[in-house]
XYZ file of C-alpha atoms in Angstrom:
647
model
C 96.468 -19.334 42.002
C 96.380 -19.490 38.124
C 95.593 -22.832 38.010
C 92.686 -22.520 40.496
C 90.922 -19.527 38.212
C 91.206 -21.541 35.132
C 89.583 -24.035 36.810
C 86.681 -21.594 37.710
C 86.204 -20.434 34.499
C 86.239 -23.943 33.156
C 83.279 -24.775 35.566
C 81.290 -21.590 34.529
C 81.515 -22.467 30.940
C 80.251 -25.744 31.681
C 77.322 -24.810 33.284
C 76.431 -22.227 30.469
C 77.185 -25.233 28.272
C 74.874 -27.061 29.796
C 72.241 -24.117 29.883
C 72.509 -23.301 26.070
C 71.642 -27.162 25.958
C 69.041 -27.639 27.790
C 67.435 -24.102 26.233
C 68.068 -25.486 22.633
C 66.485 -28.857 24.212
C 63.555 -27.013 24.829
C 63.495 -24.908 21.818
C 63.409 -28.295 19.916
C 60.785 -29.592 21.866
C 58.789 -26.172 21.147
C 59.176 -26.312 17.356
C 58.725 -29.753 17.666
C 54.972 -29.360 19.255
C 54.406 -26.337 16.770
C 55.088 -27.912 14.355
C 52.536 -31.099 15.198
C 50.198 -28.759 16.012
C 50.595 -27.145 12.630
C 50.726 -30.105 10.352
C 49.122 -33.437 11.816
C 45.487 -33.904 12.497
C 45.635 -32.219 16.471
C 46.786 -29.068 14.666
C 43.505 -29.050 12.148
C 41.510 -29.792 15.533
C 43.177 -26.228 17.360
C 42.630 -24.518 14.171
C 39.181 -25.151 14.184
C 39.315 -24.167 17.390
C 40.886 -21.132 16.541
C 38.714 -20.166 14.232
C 35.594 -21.042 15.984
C 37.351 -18.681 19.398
C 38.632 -15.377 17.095
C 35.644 -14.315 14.513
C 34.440 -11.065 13.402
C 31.142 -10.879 12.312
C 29.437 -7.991 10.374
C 25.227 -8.294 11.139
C 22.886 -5.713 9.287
C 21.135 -3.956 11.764
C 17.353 -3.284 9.732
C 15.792 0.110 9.440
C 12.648 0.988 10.813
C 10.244 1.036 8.276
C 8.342 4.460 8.242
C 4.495 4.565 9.384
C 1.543 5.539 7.406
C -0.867 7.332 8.710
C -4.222 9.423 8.497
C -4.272 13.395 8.049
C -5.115 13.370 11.537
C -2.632 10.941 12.588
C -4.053 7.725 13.091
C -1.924 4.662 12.079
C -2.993 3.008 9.117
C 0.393 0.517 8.555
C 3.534 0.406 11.731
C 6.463 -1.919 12.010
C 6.828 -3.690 15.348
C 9.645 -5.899 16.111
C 9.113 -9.520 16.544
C 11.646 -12.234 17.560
C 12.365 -15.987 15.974
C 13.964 -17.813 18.793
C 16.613 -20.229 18.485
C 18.643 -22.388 21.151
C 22.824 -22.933 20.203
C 23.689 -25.740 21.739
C 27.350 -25.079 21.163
C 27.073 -21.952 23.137
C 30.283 -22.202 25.437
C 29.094 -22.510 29.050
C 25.987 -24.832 28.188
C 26.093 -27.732 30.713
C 24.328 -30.689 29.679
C 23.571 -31.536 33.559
C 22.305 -27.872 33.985
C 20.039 -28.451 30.754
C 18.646 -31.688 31.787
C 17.511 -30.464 35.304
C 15.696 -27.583 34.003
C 14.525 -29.369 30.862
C 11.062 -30.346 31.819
C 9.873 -27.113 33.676
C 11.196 -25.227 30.701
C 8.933 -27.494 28.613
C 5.997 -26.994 30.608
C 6.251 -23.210 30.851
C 6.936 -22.764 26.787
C 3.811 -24.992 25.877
C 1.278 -23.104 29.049
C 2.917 -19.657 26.964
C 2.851 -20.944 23.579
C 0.043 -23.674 23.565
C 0.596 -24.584 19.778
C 3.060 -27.082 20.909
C 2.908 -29.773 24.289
C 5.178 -29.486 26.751
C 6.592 -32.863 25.492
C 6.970 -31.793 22.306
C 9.018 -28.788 23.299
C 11.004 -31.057 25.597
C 11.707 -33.314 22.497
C 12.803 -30.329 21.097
C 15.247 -29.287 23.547
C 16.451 -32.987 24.311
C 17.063 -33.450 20.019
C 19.062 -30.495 19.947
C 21.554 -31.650 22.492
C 21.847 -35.062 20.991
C 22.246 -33.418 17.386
C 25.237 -31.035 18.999
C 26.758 -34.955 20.509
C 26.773 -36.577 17.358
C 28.577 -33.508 15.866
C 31.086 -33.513 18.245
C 31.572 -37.509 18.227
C 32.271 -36.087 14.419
C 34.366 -33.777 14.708
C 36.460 -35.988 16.931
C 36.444 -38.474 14.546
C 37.894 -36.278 11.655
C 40.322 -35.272 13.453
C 41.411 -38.741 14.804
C 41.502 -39.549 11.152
C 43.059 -36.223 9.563
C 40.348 -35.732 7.423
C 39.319 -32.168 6.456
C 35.829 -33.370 5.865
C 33.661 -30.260 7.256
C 30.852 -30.567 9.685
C 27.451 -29.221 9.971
C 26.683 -27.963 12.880
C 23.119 -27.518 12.963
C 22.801 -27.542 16.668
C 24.077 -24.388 16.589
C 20.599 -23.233 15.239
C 17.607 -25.162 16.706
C 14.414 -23.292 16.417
C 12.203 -23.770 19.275
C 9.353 -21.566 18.836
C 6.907 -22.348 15.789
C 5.934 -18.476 15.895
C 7.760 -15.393 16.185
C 7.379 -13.139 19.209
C 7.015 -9.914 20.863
C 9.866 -8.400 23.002
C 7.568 -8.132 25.958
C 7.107 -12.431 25.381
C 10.908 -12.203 25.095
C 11.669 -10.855 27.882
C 9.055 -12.846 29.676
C 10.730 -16.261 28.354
C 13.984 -15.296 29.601
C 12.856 -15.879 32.783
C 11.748 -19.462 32.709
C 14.299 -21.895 33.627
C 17.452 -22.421 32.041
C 16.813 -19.605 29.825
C 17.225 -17.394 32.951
C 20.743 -17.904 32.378
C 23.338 -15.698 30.489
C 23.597 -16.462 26.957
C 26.315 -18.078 26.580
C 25.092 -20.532 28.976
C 21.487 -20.767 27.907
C 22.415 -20.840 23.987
C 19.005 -18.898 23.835
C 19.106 -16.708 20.382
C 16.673 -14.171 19.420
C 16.515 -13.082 15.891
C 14.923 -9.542 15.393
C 12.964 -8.606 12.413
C 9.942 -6.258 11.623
C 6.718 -6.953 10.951
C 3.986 -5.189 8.965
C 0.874 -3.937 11.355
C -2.170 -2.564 10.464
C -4.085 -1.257 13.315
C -7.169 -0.444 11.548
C -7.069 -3.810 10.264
C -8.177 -3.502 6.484
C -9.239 -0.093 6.297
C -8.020 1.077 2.934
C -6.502 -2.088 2.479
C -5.653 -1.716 -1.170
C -4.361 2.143 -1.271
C -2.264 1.805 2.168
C -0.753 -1.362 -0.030
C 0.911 -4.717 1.452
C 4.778 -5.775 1.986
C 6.663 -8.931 1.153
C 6.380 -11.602 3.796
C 10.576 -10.468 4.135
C 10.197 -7.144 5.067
C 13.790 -6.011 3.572
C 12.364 -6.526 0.520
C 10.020 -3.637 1.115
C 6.467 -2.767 -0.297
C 4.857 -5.440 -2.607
C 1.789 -2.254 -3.570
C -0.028 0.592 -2.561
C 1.737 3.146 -1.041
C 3.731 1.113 0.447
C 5.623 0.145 -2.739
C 4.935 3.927 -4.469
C 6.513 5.168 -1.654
C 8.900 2.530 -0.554
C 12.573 3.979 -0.993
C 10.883 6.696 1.640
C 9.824 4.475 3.876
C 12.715 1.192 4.344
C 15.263 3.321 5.609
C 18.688 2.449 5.607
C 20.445 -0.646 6.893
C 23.052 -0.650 9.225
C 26.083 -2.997 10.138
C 27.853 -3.927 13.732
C 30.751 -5.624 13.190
C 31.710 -8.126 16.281
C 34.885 -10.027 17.198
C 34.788 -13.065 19.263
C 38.166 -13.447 21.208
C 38.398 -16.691 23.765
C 34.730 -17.115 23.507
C 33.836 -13.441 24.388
C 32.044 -11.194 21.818
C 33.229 -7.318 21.188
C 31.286 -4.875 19.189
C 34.396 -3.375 17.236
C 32.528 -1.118 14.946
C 28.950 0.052 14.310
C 27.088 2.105 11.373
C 24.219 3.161 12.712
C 20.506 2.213 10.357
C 18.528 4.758 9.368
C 14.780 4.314 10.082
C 12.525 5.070 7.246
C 10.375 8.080 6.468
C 7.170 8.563 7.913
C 3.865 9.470 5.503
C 0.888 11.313 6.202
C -1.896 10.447 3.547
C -4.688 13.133 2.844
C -7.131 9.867 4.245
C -9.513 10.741 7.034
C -10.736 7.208 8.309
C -14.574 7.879 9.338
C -14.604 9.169 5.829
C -12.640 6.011 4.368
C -14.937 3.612 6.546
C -18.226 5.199 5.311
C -16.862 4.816 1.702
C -16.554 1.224 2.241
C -19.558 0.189 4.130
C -21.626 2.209 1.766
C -19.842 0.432 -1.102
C -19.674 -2.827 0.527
C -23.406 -2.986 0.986
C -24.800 -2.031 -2.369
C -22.644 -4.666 -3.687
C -23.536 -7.410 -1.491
C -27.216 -6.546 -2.313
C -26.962 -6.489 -6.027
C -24.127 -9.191 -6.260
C -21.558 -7.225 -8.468
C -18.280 -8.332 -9.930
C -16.756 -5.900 -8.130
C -17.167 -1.680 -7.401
C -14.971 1.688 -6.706
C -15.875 4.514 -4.607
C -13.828 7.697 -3.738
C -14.286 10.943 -2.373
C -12.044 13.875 -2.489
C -12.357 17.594 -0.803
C -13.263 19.698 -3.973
C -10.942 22.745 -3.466
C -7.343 20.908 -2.365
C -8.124 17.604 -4.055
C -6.896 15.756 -1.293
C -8.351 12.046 -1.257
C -10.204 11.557 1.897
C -11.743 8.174 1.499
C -11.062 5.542 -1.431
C -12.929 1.818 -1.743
C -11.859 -0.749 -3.874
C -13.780 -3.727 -3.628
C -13.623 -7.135 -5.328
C -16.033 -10.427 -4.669
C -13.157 -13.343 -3.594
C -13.860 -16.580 -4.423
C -15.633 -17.684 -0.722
C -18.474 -14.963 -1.936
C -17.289 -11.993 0.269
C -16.123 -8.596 -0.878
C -12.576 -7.701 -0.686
C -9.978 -5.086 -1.585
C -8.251 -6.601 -4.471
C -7.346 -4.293 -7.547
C -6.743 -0.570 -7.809
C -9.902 0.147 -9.705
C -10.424 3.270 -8.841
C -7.498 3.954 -10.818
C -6.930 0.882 -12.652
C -10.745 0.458 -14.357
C -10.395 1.046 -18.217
C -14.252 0.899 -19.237
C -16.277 2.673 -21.995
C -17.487 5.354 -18.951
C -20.942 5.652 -20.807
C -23.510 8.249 -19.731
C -21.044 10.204 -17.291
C -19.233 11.352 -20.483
C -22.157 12.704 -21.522
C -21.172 16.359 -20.110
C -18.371 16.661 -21.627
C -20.000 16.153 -24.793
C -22.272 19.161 -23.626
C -19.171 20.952 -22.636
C -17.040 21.267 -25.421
C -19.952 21.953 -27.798
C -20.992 24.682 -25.743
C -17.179 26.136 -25.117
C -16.942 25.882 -28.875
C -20.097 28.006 -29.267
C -21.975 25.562 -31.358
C -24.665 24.620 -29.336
C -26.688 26.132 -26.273
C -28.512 24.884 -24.042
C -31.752 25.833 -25.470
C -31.040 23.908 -28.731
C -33.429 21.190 -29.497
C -32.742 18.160 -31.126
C -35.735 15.243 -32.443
C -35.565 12.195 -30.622
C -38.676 10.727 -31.249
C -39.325 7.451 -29.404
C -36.240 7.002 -28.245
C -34.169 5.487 -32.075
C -32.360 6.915 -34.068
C -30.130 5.500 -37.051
C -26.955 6.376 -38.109
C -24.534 4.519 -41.325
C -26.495 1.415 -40.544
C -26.152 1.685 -36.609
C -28.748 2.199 -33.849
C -28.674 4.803 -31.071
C -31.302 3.840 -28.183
C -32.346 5.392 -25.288
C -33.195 3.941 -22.354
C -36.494 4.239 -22.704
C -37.023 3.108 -26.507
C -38.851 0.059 -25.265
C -41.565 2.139 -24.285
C -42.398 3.317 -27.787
C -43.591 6.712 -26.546
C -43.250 9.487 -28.692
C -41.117 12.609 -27.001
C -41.041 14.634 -29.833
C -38.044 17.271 -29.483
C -35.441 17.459 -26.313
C -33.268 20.589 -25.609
C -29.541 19.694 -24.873
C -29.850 20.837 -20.573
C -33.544 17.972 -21.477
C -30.999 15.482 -23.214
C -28.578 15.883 -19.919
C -31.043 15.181 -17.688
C -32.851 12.270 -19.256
C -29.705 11.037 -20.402
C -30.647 10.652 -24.267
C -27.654 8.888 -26.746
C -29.684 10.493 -28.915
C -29.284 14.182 -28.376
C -25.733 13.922 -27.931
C -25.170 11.906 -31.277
C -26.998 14.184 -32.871
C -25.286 17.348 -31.008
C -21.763 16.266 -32.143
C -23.033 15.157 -35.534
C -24.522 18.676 -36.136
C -21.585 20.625 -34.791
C -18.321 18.302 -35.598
C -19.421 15.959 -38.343
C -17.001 17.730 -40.814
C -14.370 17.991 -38.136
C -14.358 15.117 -36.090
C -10.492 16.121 -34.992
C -12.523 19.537 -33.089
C -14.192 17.468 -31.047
C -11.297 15.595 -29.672
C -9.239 18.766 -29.576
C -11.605 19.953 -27.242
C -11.436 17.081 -25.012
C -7.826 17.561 -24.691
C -8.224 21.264 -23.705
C -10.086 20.378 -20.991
C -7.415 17.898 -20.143
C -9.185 14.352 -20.031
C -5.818 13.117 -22.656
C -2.986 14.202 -20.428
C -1.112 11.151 -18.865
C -0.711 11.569 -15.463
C 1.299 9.067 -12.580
C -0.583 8.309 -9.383
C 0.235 7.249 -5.709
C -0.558 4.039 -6.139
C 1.478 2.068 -8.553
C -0.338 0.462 -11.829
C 0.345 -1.546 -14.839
C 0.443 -0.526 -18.441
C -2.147 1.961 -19.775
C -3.873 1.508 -16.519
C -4.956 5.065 -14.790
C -4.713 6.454 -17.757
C -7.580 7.608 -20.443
C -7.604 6.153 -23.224
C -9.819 8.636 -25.934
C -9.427 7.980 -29.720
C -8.226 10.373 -32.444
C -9.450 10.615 -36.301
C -6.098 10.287 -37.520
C -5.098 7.448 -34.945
C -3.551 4.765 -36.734
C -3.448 2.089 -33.826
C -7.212 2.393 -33.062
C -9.528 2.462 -36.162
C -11.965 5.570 -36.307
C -14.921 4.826 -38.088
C -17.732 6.445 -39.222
C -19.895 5.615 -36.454
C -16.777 6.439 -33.864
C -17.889 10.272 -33.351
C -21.530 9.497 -32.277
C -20.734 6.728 -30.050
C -17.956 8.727 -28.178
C -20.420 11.388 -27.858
C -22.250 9.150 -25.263
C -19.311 7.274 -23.845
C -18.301 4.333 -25.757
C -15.547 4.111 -27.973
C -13.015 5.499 -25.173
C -11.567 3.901 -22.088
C -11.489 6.724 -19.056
C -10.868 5.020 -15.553
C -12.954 6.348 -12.492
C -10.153 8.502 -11.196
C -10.053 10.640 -14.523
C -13.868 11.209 -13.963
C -13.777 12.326 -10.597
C -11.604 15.010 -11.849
C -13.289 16.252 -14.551
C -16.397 16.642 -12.438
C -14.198 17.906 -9.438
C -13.232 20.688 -11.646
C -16.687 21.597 -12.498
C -17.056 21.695 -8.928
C -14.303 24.219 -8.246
C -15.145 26.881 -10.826
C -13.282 25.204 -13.558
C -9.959 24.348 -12.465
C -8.702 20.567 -12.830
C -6.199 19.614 -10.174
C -5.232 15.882 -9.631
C -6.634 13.877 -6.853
C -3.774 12.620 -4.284
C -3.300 10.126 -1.636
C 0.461 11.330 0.510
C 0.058 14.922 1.719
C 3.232 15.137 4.022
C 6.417 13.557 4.354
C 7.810 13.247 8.375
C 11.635 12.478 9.872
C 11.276 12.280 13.522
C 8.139 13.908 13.733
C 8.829 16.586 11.689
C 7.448 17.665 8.598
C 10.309 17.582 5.908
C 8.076 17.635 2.763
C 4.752 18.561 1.957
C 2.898 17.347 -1.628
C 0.134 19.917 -2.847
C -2.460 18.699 -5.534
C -1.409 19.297 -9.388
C -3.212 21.854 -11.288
C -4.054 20.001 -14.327
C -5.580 22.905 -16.258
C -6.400 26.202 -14.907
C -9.300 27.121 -16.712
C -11.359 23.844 -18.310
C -13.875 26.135 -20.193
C -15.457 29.577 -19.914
C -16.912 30.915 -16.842
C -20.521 31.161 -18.911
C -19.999 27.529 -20.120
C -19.383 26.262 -16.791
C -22.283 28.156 -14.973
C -24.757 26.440 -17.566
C -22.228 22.810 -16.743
C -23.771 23.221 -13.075
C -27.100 24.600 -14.021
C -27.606 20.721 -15.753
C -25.782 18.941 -13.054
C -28.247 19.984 -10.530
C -31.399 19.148 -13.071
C -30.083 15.815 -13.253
C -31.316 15.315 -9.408
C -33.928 17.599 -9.751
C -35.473 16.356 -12.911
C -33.854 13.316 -13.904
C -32.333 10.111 -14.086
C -31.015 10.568 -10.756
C -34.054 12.117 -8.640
C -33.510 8.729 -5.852
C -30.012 10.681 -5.038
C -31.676 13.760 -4.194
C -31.066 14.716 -0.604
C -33.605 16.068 1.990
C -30.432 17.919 3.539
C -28.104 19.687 1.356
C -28.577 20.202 -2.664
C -26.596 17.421 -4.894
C -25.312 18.157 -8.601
C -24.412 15.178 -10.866
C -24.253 12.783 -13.589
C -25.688 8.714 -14.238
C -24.134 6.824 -16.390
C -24.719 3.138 -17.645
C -22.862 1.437 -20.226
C -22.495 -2.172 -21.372
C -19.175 -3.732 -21.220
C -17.284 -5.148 -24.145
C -16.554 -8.649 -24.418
C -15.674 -11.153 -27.002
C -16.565 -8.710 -29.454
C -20.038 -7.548 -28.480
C -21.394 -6.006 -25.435
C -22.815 -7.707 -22.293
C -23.650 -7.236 -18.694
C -23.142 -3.883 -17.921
C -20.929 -1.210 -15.640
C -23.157 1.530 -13.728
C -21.716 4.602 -12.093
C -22.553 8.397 -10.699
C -20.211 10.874 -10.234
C -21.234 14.279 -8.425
C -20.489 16.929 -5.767
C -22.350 18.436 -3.116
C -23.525 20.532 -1.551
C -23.826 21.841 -5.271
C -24.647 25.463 -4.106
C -20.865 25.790 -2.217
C -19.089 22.073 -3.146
C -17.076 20.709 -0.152
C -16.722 17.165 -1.750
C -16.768 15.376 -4.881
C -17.187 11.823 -5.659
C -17.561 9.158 -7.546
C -19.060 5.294 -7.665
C -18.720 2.520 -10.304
C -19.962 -0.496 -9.898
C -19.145 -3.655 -12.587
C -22.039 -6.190 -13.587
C -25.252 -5.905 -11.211
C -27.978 -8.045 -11.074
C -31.108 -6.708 -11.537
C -32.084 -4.054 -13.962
C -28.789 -1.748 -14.512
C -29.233 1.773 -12.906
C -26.822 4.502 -12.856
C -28.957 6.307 -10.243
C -30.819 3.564 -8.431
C -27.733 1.658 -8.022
C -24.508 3.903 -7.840
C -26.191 6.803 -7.397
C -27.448 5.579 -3.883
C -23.973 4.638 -2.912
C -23.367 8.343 -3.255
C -26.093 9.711 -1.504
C -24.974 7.200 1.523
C -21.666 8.614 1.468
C -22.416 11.826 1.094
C -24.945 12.431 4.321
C -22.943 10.176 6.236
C -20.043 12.559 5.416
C -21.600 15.932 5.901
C -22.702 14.632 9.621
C -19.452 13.707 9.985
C -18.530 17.126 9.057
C -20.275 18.951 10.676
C -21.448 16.781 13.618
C -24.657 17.274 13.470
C -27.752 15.568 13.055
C -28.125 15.874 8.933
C -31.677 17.553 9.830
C -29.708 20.401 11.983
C -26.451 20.353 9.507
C -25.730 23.389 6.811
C -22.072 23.514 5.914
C -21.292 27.065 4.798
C -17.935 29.178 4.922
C -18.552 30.413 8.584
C -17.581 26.660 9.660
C -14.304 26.790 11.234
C -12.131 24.635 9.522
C -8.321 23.011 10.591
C -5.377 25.117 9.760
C -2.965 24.239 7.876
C 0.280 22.366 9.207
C 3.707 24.148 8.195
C 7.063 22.607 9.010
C 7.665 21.661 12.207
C 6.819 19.004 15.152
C 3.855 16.436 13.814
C 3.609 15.973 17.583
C 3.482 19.295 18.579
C 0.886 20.408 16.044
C -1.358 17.254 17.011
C -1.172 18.564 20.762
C -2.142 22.346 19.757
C -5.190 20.999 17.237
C -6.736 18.748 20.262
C -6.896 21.802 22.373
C -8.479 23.870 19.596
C -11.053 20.775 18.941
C -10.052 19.668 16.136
């Protein structure tokens, strides 16, 4: 019996001998193959593989750029997405049988969609890629037949197929054609989002409203849409995505944040009078180039704006900021505030007369001309409201000779209490000293005053003031005296709401007296009347305003010359001011005949606008019902509520 159970337990033993082997057999073999598979040339191959089958990915997901729009909500600049499309021809279930049966009707239904391209072409395409994706894999082979760690391209991964991008509703359109009907990780069919710039009113404002880079994420390139752009890019976003045996799984997601939406103080009838009006004066005196804008008098909001250049095919376009970014000698348009300080000083009325003669007068060596010296007619003596309206260099030479001579310093003092020095920062974004004046001082030791510098200032040479700094100063004459600053973005929206509104600066309160300012208007209006601007006078609504011509420096001397009018109507209750400048006119340079007209346009085309009326029938007065204002709340909403009330 002993015997028999040791031989038992000698039997078991053996067989768990024999187990233990053949499990440390196996273990061998396994450390073995893991250990090929780690260090010879098949392992590189499965840890490409490897990597190629677990990846995480992080992809920005892009903001929504913010729109622009009107004040009364019409789109003046949208994003849109658009699609480049791509084919990966090492997506994982691709089937080169599958791809070559559908090949040709594929072809033929991208070129009928897409006719920039022949449906041979696209099928050459298509046919390339696949080769390109065979050669990398006879490659890849290769390398690892030889051990070699030599990396491969693999720029079949990547094939563009479509020359342009697209629209979703053509992407979704092209996912049905054949093949690409497929999911894709069969079809390889990519689609690369991005968003586009559109402008829906084409180039209306072109210039103000501003462009972007061609690569939208690197935002506004001018205009608003750089002044503005931290607003209205947004925030990026990131997905992060793990691909696990050739399956993809969002793991993570930060979601973008679209940008800001603006609301610009722009009303586009207004903005496309502006620049047909503009537009066709220059094309019929063949100017350099011009500026027009026009601003409600009372909340200085900017309600049209032109800036037009000639290109170099002939035809007018928007290229420079000049209504902001012009730095000329203003000339006759800086005549009243000549007339203004004097007066505000009490050194001069209006009554004062001063000997002009025919039209000459010399001063340390220097000539002052009127315009009409030429004509050698004797006009004997002209009161300062006469030198305003007739525009004489000579009255106002001799006005701030007679009153500042001694005291040069005064006179420039008082130009900086009506607030034509302070520096001021715009909406749209400028170089330098641009949009800002530029207005000498006696004790200035980077710009020489000389003797002559006091008379020649006194009719608008000698300083630089751009066309935006002019509008003011007449706007505040306009609105009893107070200078606010003109302004482009009224209200800041997030979803549709208002978050932010912008109000106009108050530049100075109180520009001059209330008895000054009443006689300020009294010679605005007898410029029309009376004048140098009598063509501007309107059959519908009374006008108050100023001409101005002046020569523009070059090389050292003066040539060709820069007209302008700036004015504000109706002048009896002023609704609007605005200005013109126009740079080098043929013909005979005329502040009134030339710019001046360009204002008139605007301005009747504006008060029908207005009031909707034939100009004949039109009166604005304060019984006109006029659009509330637009607290916080639902853009949307408040758009709804103003339709019903007809606005």
């Amino acid at each position: 019996m002993g015997k028999k159970t040791d031989e038992n337990k000698k039997r078991i033993l053996n067989r768990y001998g024999l187990i233990v082997f053949l499990l440390l057999g196996v273990g061998l073999m396994i450390i073995f193959s893991a250990g090929k598979i780690v260090f010879t040339a098949e392992g590189k191959k499965w840890r490409e593989v490897g990597e190629r089958e677990t990846i995480i990915k992080d992809r920005v997901i892009l903001p929504k750029r913010g729109n622009i729009y009107t004040y009364d909500g019409k789109l003046l600049a949208t994003s849109e997405p658009l699609y480049s499309v791509y084919m990966d021809f090492w997506a994982e279930g691709m089937r080169k049988d599958t791809l070559m049966k559908y090949v040709g009707d594929l072809s033929v239904a991208l070129a009928k969609k897409f006719p920039d391209r022949t449906a041979s072409q696209y099928r050459n395409i298509i046919l390339n890629g696949w080769k390109l994706r065979e050669k990398e894999e006879r490659q890849l082979q290769e390398n690892a037949t030889k051990g070699s760690e030599k990396k491969v391209a693999l720029r079949s991964r990547y094939v563009r197929i479509l020359r342009p991008d697209i629209s979703y509703v053509d992407l979704k359109e092209i996912r049905t054609y054949p093949f690409l009907n497929q999911r894709s990780n069969r079809s390889g069919l990519i689609a690369e989002e991005k968003n586009a710039r559109k402008r829906p009113f084409g180039n209306l404002a072109n210039r103000t409203v501003g462009n972007v880079y061609k690569d939208l994420e690197k935002g506004g390139a001018s205009g608003l849409e750089l002044k503005y752009d931290s607003l209205l890019r947004g925030i990026e976003g990131v997905k992060s995505r793990q691909k696990i045996q050739g399956r993809w799984t969002d793991i993570e997601e930060i979601a973008a944040k679209d940008g800001y939406d603006i609301v610009t103080t722009l009303d586009a009838d207004i903005q496309d009078v502006t620049e047909r009006a503009l537009r066709a004066k220059l094309e019929e005196t063949g100017a350099e180039s011009g500026t027009a804008i026009i601003m409600e008098t009372k909340t200085g909001e900017i309600k049209g704006i032109a800036n037009l250049d000639r290109m170099s095919n002939g035809n007018y376009g928007e290229g420079n900021p000049n209504a902001f970014s012009y730095m000329n000698e203003p000339g006759s348009t800086f005549k009243t505030v000549t007339v203004m300080v004097a007066i505000d000083d009490g050194l001069i009325t209006p009554a004062d007369s001063f000997h002009v003669g025919n039209g000459l007068y010399q001063y340390n060596g220097k000539w002052v001309r009127d315009h009409y010296w030429r004509q050698g007619r004797d006009r004997g003596y002209l009161t300062v409201k006469e030198g305003i309206e007739v525009s004489s260099n000579v009255v106002m030479s001799k006005i701030v000779l007679k009153a500042y001579g001694d005291d040069p310093a005064k006179f420039v003092k008082g130009i900086d209490r009506i607030g034509l020095r302070k520096k001021l920062t715009w909406d749209v974004p400028l170089n330098g000293i641009e949009g800002t004046s530029s207005i000498r001082f006696p004790d200035d030791k980077v710009n020489y005053w000389s003797k002559t510098t006091l008379p020649w200032m006194s009719f608008g040479y000698e300083s630089k003031v751009p066309p935006i700094y002019m509008l003011m100063f007449y706007n505040g004459i306009a609105n009893g005296g107070k200078m606010i600053k003109p302004f482009i973005a009224k209200t800041l929206l997030k979803d549709g709401k208002v978050v932010e509104e912008y109000k106009a600066e108050v530049v100075n309160e109180k520009m001059c007296k209330d008895s000054t300012l009443i006689q300020i208007q009294d010679m605005l209006v007898g410029v029309i009347e009376n004048g140098t601007a009598k063509v501007v006078k309107s059959d519908y609504f009374p006008i108050a305003g100023k001409t101005g011509t002046a020569q523009i420096a070059s090389g050292g001397g003066y040539s060709d010359y820069y007209v302008s009018f700036c004015g504000y109507f109706p002048a009896d209750d002023p609704t609007y001011t605005c200005f013109v400048g126009i740079r080098k006119p043929r013909g005979v340079p005329s502040g009134g005949g030339q710019a001046g007209m360009v204002f008139k346009n605007i301005a009747e085309q504006t008060y029908v606008k207005r009031t909707q009326l034939a100009p004949e029938q039109a009166r604005i007065d304060s019984t006109l019902q006029k659009m509330p204002a637009i607290k916080s709340g639902s853009w949307g909403n408040s758009q709804a509520v103003l339709s019903m009330l007809n606005f």
